[in-house]
Structures are given as structure tokens and as C-alpha cells.
Coordinates of C-alpha atoms in Angstrom, one line a residue:
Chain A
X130 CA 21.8 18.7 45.2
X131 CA 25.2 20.1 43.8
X132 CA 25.7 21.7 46.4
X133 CA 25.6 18.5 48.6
X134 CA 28.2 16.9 46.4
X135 CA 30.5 19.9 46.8
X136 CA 30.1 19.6 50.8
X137 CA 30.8 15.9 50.6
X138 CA 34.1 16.8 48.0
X139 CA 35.1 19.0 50.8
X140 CA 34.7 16.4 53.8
X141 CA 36.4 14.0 51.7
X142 CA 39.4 16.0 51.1
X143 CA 39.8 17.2 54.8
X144 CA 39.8 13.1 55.3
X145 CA 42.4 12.7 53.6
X146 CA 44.6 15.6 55.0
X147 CA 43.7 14.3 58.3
X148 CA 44.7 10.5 57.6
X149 CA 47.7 11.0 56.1
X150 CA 49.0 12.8 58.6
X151 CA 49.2 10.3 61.3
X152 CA 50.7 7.4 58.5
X153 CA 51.9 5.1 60.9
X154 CA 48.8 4.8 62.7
X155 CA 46.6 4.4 59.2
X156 CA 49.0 1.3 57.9
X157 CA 49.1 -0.2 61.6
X158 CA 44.9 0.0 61.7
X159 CA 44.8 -1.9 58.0
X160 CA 47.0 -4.5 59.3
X161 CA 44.7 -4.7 62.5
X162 CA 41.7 -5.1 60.4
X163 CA 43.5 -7.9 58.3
X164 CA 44.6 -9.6 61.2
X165 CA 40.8 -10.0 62.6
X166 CA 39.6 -10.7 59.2
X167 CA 42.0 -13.6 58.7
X168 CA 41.1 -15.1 62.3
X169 CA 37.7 -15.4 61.1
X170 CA 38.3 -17.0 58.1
X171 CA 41.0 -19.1 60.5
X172 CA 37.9 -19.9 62.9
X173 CA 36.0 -21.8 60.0
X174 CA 39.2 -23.0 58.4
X175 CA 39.8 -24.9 61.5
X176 CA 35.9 -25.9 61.6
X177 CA 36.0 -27.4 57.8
X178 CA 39.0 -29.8 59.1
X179 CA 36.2 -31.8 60.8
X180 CA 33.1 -31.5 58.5
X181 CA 32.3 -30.8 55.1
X182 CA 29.1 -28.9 55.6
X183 CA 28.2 -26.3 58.2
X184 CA 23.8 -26.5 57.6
X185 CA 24.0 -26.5 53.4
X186 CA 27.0 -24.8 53.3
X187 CA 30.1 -25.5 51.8
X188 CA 34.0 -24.2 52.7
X189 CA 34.0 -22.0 49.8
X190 CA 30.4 -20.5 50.5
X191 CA 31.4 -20.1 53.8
X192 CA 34.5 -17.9 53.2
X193 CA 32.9 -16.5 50.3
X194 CA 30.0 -15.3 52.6
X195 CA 32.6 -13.9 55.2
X196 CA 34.6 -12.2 52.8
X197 CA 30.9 -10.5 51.9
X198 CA 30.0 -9.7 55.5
X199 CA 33.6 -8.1 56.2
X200 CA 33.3 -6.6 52.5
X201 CA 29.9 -5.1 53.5
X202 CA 31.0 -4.0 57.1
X203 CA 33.7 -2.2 55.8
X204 CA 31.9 -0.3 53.1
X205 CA 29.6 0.9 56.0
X206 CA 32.9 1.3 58.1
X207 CA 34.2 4.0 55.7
X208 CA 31.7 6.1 55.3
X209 CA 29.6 5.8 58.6
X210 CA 31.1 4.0 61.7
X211 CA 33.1 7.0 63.0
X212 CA 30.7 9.1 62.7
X213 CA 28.0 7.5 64.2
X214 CA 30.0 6.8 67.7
X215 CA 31.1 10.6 67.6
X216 CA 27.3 11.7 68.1
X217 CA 27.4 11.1 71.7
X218 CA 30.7 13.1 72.0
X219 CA 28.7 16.0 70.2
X220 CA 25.9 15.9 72.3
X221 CA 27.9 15.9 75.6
X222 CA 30.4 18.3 74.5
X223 CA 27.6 21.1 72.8
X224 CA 29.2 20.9 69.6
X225 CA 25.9 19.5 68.3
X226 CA 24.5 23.5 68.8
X227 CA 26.9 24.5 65.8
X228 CA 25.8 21.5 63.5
X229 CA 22.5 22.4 63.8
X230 CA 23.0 25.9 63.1
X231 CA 24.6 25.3 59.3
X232 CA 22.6 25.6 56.6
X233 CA 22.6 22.4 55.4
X234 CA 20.8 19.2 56.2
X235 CA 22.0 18.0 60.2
X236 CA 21.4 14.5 59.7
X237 CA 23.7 14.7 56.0
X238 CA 26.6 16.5 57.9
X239 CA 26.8 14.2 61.0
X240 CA 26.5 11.1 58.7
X241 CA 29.0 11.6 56.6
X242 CA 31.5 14.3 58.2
X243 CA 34.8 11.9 58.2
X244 CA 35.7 9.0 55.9
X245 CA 37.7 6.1 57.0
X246 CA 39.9 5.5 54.1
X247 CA 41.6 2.8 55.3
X248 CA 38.7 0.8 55.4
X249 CA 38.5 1.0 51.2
X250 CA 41.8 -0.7 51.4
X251 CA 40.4 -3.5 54.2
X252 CA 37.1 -3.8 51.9
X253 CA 39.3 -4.3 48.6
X254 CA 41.0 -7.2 50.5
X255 CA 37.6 -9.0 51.2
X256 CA 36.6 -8.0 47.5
X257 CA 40.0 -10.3 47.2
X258 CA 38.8 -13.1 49.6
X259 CA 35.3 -13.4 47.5
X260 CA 37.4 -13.7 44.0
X261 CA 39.2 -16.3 45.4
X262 CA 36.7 -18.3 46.9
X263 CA 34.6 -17.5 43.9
X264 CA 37.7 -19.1 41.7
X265 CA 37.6 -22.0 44.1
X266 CA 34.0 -23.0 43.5
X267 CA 34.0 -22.0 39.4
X268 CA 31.4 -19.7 39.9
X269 CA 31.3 -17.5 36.4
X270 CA 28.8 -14.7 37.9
X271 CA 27.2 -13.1 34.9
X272 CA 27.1 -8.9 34.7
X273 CA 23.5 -9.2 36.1
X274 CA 24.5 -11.4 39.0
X275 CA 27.3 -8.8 40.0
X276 CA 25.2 -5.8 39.7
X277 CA 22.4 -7.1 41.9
X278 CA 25.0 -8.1 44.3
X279 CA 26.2 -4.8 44.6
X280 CA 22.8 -3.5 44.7
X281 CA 22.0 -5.4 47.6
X282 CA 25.3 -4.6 49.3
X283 CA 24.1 -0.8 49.1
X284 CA 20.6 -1.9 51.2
X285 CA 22.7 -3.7 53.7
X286 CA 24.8 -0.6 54.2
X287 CA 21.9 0.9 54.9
X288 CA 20.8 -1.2 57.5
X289 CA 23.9 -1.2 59.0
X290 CA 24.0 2.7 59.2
X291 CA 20.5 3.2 60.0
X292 CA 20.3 0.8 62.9
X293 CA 23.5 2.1 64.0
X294 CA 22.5 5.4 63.9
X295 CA 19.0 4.6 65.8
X296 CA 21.5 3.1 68.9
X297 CA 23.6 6.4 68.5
X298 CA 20.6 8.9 69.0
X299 CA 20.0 7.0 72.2
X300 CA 22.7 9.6 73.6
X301 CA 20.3 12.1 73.8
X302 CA 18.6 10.6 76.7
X303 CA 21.7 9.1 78.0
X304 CA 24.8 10.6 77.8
X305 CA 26.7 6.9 78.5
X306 CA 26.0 5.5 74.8
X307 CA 29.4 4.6 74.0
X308 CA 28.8 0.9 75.6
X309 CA 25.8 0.5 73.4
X310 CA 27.4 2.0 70.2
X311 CA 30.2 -0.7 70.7
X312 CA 27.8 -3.5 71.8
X313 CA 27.0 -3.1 67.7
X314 CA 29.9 -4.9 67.0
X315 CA 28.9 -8.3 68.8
X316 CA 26.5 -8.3 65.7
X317 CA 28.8 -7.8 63.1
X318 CA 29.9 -11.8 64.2
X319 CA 26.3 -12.9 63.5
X320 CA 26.5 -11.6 60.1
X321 CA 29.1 -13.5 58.5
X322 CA 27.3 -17.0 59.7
X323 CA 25.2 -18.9 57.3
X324 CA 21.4 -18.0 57.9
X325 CA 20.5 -21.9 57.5
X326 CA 22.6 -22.8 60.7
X327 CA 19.5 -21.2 62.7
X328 CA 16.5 -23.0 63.4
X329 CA 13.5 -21.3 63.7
X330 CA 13.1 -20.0 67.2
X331 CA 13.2 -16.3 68.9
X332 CA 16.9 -16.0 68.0
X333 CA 16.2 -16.4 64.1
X334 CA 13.2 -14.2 64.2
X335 CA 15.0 -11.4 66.2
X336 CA 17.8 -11.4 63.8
X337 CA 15.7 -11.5 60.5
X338 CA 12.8 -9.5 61.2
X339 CA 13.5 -6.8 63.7
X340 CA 17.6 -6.5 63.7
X341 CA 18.1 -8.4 59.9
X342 CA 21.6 -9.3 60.4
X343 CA 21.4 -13.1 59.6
X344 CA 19.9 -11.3 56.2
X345 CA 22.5 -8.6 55.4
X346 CA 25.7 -10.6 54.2
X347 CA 23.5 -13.8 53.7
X348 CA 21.4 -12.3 51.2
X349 CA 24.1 -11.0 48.8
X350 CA 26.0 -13.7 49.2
X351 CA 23.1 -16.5 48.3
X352 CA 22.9 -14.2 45.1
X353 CA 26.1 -15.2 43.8
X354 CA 26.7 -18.7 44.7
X355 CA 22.8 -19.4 43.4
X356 CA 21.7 -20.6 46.4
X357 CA 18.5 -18.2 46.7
X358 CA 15.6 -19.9 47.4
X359 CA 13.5 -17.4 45.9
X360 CA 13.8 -14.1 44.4
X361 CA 11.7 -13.1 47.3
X362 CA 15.0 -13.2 49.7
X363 CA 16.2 -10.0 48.1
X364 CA 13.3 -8.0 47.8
X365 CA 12.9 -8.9 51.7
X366 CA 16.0 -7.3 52.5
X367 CA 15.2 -4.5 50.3
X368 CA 12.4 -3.6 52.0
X369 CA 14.0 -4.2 55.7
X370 CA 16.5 -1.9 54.2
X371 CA 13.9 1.1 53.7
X372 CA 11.7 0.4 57.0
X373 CA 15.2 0.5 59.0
X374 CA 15.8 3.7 57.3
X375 CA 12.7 5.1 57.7
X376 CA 12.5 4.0 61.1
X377 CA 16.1 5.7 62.6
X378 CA 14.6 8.9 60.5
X379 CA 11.7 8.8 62.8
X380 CA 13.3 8.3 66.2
X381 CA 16.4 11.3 64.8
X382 CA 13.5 13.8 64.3
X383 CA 11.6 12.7 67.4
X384 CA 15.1 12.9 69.1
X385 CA 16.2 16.7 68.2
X386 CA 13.5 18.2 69.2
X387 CA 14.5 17.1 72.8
X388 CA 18.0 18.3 72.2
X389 CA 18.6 20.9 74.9
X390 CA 22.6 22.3 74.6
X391 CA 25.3 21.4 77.1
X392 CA 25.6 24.8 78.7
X393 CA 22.5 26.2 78.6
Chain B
X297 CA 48.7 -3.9 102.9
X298 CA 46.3 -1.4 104.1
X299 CA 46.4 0.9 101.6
X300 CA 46.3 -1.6 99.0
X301 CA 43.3 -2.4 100.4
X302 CA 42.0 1.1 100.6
X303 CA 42.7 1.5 96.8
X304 CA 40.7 -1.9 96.1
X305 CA 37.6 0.3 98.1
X306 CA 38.1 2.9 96.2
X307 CA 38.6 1.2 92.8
X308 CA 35.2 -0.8 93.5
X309 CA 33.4 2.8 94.3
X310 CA 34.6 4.2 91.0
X311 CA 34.0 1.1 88.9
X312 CA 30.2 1.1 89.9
X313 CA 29.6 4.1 87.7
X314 CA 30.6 1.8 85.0
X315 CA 27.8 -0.8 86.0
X316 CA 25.8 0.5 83.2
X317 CA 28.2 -0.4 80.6
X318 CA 29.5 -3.7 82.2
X319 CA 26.1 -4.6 81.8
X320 CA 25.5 -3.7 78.0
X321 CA 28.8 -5.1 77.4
X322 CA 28.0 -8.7 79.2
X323 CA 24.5 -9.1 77.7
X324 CA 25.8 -8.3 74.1
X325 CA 28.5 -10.2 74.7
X326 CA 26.2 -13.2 74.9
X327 CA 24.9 -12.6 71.2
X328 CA 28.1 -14.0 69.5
X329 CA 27.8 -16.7 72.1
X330 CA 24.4 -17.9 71.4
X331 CA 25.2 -17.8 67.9
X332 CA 28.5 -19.9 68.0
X333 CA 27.0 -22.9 69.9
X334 CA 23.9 -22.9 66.9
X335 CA 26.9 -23.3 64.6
X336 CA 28.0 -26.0 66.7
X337 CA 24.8 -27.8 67.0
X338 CA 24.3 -27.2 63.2
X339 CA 27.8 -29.1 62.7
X340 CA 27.0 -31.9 64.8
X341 CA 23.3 -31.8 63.0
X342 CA 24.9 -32.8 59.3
X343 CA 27.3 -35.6 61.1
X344 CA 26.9 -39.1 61.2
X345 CA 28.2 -40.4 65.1
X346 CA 28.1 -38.5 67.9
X347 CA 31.8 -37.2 68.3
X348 CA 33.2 -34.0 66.2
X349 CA 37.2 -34.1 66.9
X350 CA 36.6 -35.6 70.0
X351 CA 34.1 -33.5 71.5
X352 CA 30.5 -34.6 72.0
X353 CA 27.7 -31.2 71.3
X354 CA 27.1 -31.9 75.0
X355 CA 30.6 -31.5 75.9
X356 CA 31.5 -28.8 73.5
X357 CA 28.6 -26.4 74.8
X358 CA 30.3 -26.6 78.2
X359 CA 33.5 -25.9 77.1
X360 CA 31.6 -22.5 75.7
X361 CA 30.1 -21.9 79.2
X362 CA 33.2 -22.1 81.0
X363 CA 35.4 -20.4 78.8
X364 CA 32.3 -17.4 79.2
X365 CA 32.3 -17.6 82.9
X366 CA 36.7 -17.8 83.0
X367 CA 36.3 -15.1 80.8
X368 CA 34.3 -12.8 83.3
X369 CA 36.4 -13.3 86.1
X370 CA 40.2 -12.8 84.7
X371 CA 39.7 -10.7 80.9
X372 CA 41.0 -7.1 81.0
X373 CA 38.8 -4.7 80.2
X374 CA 39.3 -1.0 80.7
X375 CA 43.0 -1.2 82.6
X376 CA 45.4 -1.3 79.6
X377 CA 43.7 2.0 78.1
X378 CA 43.6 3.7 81.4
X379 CA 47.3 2.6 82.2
X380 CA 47.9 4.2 78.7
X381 CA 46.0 7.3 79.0
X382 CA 47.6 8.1 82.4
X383 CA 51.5 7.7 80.8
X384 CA 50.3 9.9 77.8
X385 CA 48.4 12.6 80.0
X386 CA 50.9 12.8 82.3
X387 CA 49.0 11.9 85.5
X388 CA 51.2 9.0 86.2
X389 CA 53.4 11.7 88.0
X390 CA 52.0 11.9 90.8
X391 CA 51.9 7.9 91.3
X392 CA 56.5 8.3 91.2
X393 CA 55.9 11.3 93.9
X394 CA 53.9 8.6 96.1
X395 CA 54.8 5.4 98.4
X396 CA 52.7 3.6 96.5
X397 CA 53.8 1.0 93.8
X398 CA 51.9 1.0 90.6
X399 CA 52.0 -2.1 89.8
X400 CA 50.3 -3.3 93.2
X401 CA 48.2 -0.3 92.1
X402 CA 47.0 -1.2 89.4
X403 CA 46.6 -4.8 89.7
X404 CA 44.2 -3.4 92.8
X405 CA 41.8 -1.3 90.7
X406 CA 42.4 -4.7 88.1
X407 CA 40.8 -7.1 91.2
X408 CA 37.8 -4.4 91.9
X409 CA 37.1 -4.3 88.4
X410 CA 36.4 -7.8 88.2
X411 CA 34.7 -8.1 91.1
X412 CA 32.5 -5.5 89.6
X413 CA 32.6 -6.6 86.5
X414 CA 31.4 -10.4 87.8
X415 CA 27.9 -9.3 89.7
X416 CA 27.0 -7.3 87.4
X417 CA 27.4 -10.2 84.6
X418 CA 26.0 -12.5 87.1
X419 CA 22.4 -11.3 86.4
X420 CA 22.8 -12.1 82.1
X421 CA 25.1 -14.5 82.4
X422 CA 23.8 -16.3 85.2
X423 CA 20.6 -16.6 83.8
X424 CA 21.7 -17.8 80.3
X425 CA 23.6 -20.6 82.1
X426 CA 20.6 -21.3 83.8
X427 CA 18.9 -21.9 80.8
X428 CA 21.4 -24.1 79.8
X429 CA 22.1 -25.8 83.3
X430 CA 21.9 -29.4 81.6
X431 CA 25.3 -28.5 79.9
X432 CA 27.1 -26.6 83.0
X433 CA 29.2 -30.3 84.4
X434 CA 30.7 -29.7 87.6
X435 CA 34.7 -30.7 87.7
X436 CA 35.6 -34.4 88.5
X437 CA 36.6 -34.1 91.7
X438 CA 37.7 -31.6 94.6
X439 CA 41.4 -31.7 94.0
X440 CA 41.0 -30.7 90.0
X441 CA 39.0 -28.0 91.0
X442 CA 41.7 -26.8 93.5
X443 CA 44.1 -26.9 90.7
X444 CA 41.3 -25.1 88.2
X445 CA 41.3 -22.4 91.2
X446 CA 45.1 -21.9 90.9
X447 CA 45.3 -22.1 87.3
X448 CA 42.5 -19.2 87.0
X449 CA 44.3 -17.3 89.3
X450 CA 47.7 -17.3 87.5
X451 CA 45.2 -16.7 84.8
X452 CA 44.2 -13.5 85.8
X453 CA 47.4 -12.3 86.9
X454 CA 49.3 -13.3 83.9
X455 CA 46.2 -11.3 81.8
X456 CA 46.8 -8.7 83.8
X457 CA 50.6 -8.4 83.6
X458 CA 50.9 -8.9 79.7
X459 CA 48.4 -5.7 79.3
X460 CA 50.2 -3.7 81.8
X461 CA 53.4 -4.5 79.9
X462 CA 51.5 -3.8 76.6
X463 CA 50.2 -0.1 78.4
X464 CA 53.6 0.8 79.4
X465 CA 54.5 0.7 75.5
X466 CA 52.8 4.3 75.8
X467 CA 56.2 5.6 77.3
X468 CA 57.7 5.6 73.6
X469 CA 54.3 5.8 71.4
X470 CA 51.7 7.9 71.1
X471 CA 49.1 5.9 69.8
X472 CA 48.7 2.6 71.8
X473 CA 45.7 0.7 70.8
X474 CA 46.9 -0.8 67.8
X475 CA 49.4 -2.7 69.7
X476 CA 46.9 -3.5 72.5
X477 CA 44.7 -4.8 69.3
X478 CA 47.2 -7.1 67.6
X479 CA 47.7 -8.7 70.5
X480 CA 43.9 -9.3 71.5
X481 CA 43.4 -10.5 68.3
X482 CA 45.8 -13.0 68.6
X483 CA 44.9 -14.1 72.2
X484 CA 41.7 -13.9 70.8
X485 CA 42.6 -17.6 68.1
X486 CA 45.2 -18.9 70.1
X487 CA 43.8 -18.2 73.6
X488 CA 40.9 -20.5 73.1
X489 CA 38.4 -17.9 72.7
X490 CA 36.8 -18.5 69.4
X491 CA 37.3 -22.6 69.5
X492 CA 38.9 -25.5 71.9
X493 CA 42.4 -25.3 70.8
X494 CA 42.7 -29.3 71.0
X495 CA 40.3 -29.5 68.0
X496 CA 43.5 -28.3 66.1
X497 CA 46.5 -30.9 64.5
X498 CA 47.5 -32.0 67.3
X499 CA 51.2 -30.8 66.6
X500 CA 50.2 -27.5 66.1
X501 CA 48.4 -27.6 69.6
X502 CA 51.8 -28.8 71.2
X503 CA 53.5 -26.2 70.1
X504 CA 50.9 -23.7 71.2
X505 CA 51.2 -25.0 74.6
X506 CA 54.6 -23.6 75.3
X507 CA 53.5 -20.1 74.3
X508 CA 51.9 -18.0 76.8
X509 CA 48.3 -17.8 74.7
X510 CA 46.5 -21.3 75.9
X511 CA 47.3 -20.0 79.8
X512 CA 45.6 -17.4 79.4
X513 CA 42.2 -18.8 79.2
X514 CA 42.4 -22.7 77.3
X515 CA 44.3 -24.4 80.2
X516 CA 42.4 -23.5 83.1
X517 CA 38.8 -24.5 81.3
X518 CA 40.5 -27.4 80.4
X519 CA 41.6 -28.2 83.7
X520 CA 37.9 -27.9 84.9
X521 CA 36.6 -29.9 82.0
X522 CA 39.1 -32.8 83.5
X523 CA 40.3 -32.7 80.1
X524 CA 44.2 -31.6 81.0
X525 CA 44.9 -35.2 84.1
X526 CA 48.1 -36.2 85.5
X527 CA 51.6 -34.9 83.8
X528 CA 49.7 -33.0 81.5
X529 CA 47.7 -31.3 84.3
X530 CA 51.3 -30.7 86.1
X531 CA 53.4 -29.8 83.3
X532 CA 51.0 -27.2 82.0
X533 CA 50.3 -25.6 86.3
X534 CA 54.6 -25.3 85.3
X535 CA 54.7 -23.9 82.3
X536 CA 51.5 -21.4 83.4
X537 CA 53.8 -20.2 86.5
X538 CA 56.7 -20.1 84.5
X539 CA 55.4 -17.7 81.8
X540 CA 53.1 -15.9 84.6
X541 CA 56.5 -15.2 86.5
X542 CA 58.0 -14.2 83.2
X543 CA 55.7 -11.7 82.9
X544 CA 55.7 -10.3 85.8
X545 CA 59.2 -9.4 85.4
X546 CA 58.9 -8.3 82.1
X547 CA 56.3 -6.0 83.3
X548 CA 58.9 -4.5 86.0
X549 CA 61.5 -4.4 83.5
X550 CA 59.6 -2.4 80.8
X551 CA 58.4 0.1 83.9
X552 CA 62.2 0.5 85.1
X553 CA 63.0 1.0 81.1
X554 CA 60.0 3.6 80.5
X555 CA 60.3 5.6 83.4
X556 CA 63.9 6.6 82.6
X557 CA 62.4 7.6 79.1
X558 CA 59.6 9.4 80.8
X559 CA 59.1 13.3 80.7
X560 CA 56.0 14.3 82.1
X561 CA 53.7 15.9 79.8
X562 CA 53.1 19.6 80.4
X563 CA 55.6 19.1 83.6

């Protein structure tokens, strides 16, 4: 186990050399980030001019709950995204024969080799957003209501990564991944909409039970502006959390063992 | 002509190894899509009346379906990245060494990717309009779909011209995309992508309509919607040549400006 943290110390600091060598590029990719994040909250703004409710949801909740989903999405974003879309690269490329040669755990070092730091700075700006919308709507969330938010922030990360990760270990049938990998991104827009907007139908169930992403910022969210129905709601996600984990676990072991090299 | 023609050929034969992705990217593309107009229908769900700034559910699906379907036929998708990625590698070389302009070149392999691009969307796309075939209206009358015609294909060209420009920014920078993201991002709100820009104060909207953004994808599914009639429809056919024109030349200028700046890479 220490050993794993002295790895990760060691990833993290060649992260950094890495970023701050290209400056420029890091600032402009912040500012990027903030732009998109700002047209979302724009798109509801603009919404909330004509109604006061979208489903049971008020302006606040609603900017509270995208400043959760982008808070969440870049949480993931830092320590996953990148490398999750470099699989493929690997795989085509052979570089996945030297991974699998070090002594440590594959899965760990592909998972974690880079961190995006400059998604800490974009996820402290939606940690921003949420104050502010909290301040808006006099929420005064108690210790325990901010702990279990976090907690269930760290199960929705996981869902993110592990669902992520199941699309990326589609590259080792199919070298053309990258379309799929960045299809993943169509979803984080379904995640920062208010669960109760769906009726029930094949679109709800889809997005709850099999790829939870009406759940993942929804969930959190519901925690802090007490609108959970029942305590239920979080232990749901909790457990989606661990079945999509155990799941993409599953389909990466079944996957390796079909891994033949580039070259060879 | 004929070997712009030839290059369209061969632009089409390339593109088809992308069908694959153009497919994945169409059908996800529909996700955010489905979700918006439930968000829609929701907001008309908790209303008294039928009319949310103006717009009927009815009429505000459509404008969802066309913008998807003008969308399809005139968005750039891989051509600003390629553009890019030949300045920076250095294969642009042989394109100066060649009778052949780039421009004309490029806006080729641009056509044959959206011809591509369209039938292999047809088969998601067309079925989810199918699906919702009750809200698909068809335009007025012949003449405003003539105009919608012409106001698509500025459309297209003017997309086309503004990411070439953008590209050709990879004559003095390294690293692109971030530009090319900015300005998506902002065509994106003000473009009419996310919502119908007239659902905005209506001064803001008036401003917005002598910037180059609504013409690029707002105007011409307005025009179809028979929403834009009369002056307005006249004025803003105008304004869309004017700024398509602008860009064109803007787009010759920044070449004429980069290529004196260029040094081929490796060469």
C-alpha cells in the first residue's frame, strides 16, 4: 500500500513538471472550461426569465445542481479523463506491452498516470457557484450534510471513471474508440438536469438504472437543498456506484487477456 | 473545375473511413437532444397557457429539429483540426508547390465531409425525426424555402470560412484548439444552438443580429420556421452575405499574412 502512494507522489509530481511547462496552454484551458461552465449556467439563466420552476426546481437549485455536476465532472476530470482516452493510443501504439510488464497493478497505473491540474482550479470555481447559490437560497448545511455530500460525490466519480473506463476497453476490439470515448461527453449534459424533469419512460430508466447519470449530480445535490425524498436515493447511487465498478473490473480482466501486442 | 471535382471524389473516399465515427458521433449527439426538449416539455408542464416567450411546446420542438438537421448539413467537424495539423506538420508545403488553391481545397474536402457526414446521420437522425414527424412543419411556402436554401448555404460557407480563418491561426501558435474552443463555445450560446435566440430581451437579440453568430445557424431555421417575413427576412439574407463576404476575405487575408510567416517544419 505505501508503496502505491509513493507511485502516485511520483505521477503527481511529473504532472506537475509537465503542466507547467506549457503555461499558456494550462491558463488558456481554465479559461475554456469557465467559458462552457458559464454558458450552462447562461442556458438556464435565460430559461428562469420565463418560468419560475423547471419540474420542482427552483433557479437556485438549478444552478446549485450544475455547479455540482460540473464540480463532480471535474473532480473525475483531474484525476481520470486523460487517462482513460489515452488507452486506445496505448493499445494501438504497443506501449500497453510495457505497462503490463511493471510490477505494479496495470489497471492502478493506467488510471491514474497523469493529473489534470487545471481541472482542481475549474472544480474550485463550481465549489464557488454552489456557495453562492447556496447563499442565495439560505441553506445553512450542517457538518453532516457536507460530509455526505462529499461522500456521495466520491461514488459518482466512480461511476463516471468506471463507465468511462468500460467504453475505453472497447479499444481492444476496435482500435477506432476515440469517437466513443468522446461520445461520453454528450452525457455529461444530462447530468446537470433535474432528475424530476423526466417522466418515466425508456429514457429515465436507461439513465438511472443502467448508465445513472440523471442520479450522479442529482443525488448530491438533493442532499443539500433537502429535497431527498428518501434516504434510499443515496444508498441507490451508492450501490450503482459499486456494481459500475465492479462491472468495468470484469469486462478490463476479460479484455487483457485478449490483448495481443501491436508488433507481434 | 475538374480537379476540384476530383478532390471532392477523393475527399468523399477518405471520409468514408470515418463513417464509423460520424455515426457514434450523430447518435450520441441525439442524447443531449432528447434530453433538452423533456426540459422543454417539463417547462411548459408547470405553466398556466400555452405560450412560453412566444413559443408554443409544439413549435419549440421544431425549432430543435431543424436546428439538428441545419446543424448536420453546414457544422464543421474535423477541417479546422486538420487545416491546423497540416500548417504545424509542415505538409501544407506541398499544397504552395501545387496549382491548386487551398482554400477551394479545402472547402472541397469541407462539401464531401458533409455529404458524408449527412447519410450517415440520416439513418439516427432520420429515424428520431420520424418518431417525432408530428412536430417536423414544412416551411410556409415555396419562396421562403428558396430563401431558407440560400440562407443555409451562406451558412455553411460562412462556417466554413470562420474555421479556416480560425486554423490558419496555427501559422503563429503552436497549440490551436483552445482558440478553436472559445470560439465554439461562444457560437455554441449565441449561434442558437442551446436555445432560440428570440426567447432573449429583445434588445439584446437585436444587437446579436448584427454579429456574425445568429447566421451561422439561428437565421436560416428561422427563416424555415417562417418566423424571420418581409424586411426582416431581407435585411438579415444582407447582413448574412455581408459578414459571409467578410469572411471570406478575412480568410484570404490571414492566408496571405501566414504564409509570409510560414517556414516549413523540418524543410
Amino acid at each position: 500500500m505505501n508503496r502505491y502512494f509513493s507511485i502516485y507522489a511520483m505521477l503527481w509530481r511529473n504532472s506537475v513538471v509537465r503542466e507547467m511547462s506549457f503555461k499558456t496552454n494550462f491558463i488558456l484551458w481554465i479559461f475554456v472550461e469557465l467559458l462552457w461552465f458559464g454558458l450552462q449556467i447562461t442556458f438556464f439563466s435565460v430559461i428562469y426569465m420565463h418560468t419560475d420552476r423547471i419540474a420542482d426546481w427552483t433557479k437556485w437549485q438549478v444552478v446549485m445542481l450544475i455547479g455540482g455536476a460540473h464540480f463532480i465532472q471535474q473532480m473525475f476530470q483531474a484525476f481520470f479523463l486523460v487517462n482513460c482516452t489515452q488507452l486506445s493510443e496505448l493499445i494501438r501504439t504497443g506501449k500497453m506491452d510495457f505497462m503490463l510488464l511493471l510490477p505494479v497493478n496495470t489497471r492502478f497505473l493506467i488510471s491514474l498516470r497523469q493529473v489534470d491540474l487545471g481541472a482542481f482550479v475549474n472544480a474550485a470555481s463550481a465549489a464557488a457557484v454552489m456557495f453562492y447559490a447556496g447563499k442565495q437560497l439560505q441553506l445553512t448545511p450542517t457538518a453532516g450534510q457536507i460530509s455526505g455530500f462529499l461522500l456521495l460525490c466520491v461514488a459518482s466519480i466512480l461511476i463516471h471513471y468506471s463507465l468511462m473506463f468500460l467504453l475505453a476497453t472497447i479499444s481492444f476490439w476496435t482500435v477506432r474508440a476515440q469517437g466513443i470515448i468522446w461520445g461520453y461527453y454528450n452525457l455529461f449534459n444530462i447530468a446537470r438536469m433535474p432528475e424530476s424533469a423526466f417522466p418515466a419512460g425508456i429514457f429515465k430508466t436507461i439513465f438511472k438504472f443502467a448508465l445513472p447519470m440523471l442520479l450522479v449530480a442529482n443525488v448530491p445535490v438533493k442532499l443539500l437543498t433537502e429535497k431527498l425524498a428518501s434516504p434510499w436515493e443515496m444508498l441507490f447511487l451508492v450501490i450503482m456506484s459499486v456494481g459500475c465498478f465492479v462491472v468495468s473490473e470484469l469486462a478490463w480482466r476479460f479484455s487483457v487477456r485478449r490483448y495481443t501486442s501491436a508488433s507481434s | 473545375m475538374r480537379k476540384y471535382l476530383h478532390v471532392i471524389n477523393v475527399g468523399i473516399q477518405n471520409t468514408l473511413v470515418y463513417r464509423v465515427n460520424f455515426l457514434f458521433r450523430a447518435t450520441f449527439g441525439l442524447i443531449p437532444l432528447i434530453a433538452t426538449i423533456y426540459l422543454w416539455r417539463a417547462i411548459f408542464g408547470s405553466k398556466e397557457g400555452d405560450y412560453v416567450a412566444g413559443y408554443t411546446l409544439a413549435s419549440m420542438i421544431s425549432y430543435y429539429l431543424i436546428v439538428t438537421i441545419v446543424d448536420a448539413l453546414t457544422a464543421v467537424a474535423e477541417d479546422d483540426w486538420q487545416i491546423a495539423a497540416e500548417i504545424r506538420e509542415g505538409t501544407i508545403s506541398q499544397f504552395i508547390l501545387k496549382p491548386i488553391d487551398f482554400l477551394w481545397y479545402r472547402l472541397c474536402l469541407f462539401v464531401s465531409g458533409r455529404i458524408i457526414y449527412t447519410a450517415v446521420a440520416i439513418v439516427p437522425v432520420g429515424l428520431f425525426i420520424f418518431l417525432m414527424r408530428e412536430y417536423l412543419v414544412a416551411p410556409p411556402s415555396l419562396e421562403i424555402f428558396g430563401c431558407f436554401l440560400l440562407s443555409l448555404m451562406m451558412t455553411a460557407l460562412l462556417q466554413f470560412f470562420l474555421a479556416y480563418t480560425m486554423a490558419l491561426l496555427a501559422f503563429w501558435v503552436l497549440e490551436v484548439s483552445t482558440f478553436i474552443f472559445i470560439l465554439y463555445a461562444v457560437e455554441y450560446l449565441v449561434g442558437g444552438h442551446l436555445f432560440p435566440l428570440d426567447i432573449l430581451p429583445p434588445a439584446i437579440t437585436n444587437v446579436l443580429s448584427y454579429t456574425p453568430f445568429p447566421y451561422q445557424l439561428f437565421f436560416p431555421v428561422s427563416v424555415y420556421l417562417g418566423q424571420a417575413t418581409g424586411d426582416a427576412l431581407w435585411r438579415g439574407l444582407m447582413i448574412q452575405a455581408a459578414w459571409t463576404l467578410f469572411a471570406y476575405l478575412l480568410a484570404r487575408f490571414v492566408w496571405s499574412r501566414g504564409i509570409r510567416k510560414y517556414s516549413a517544419f523540418g524543410g
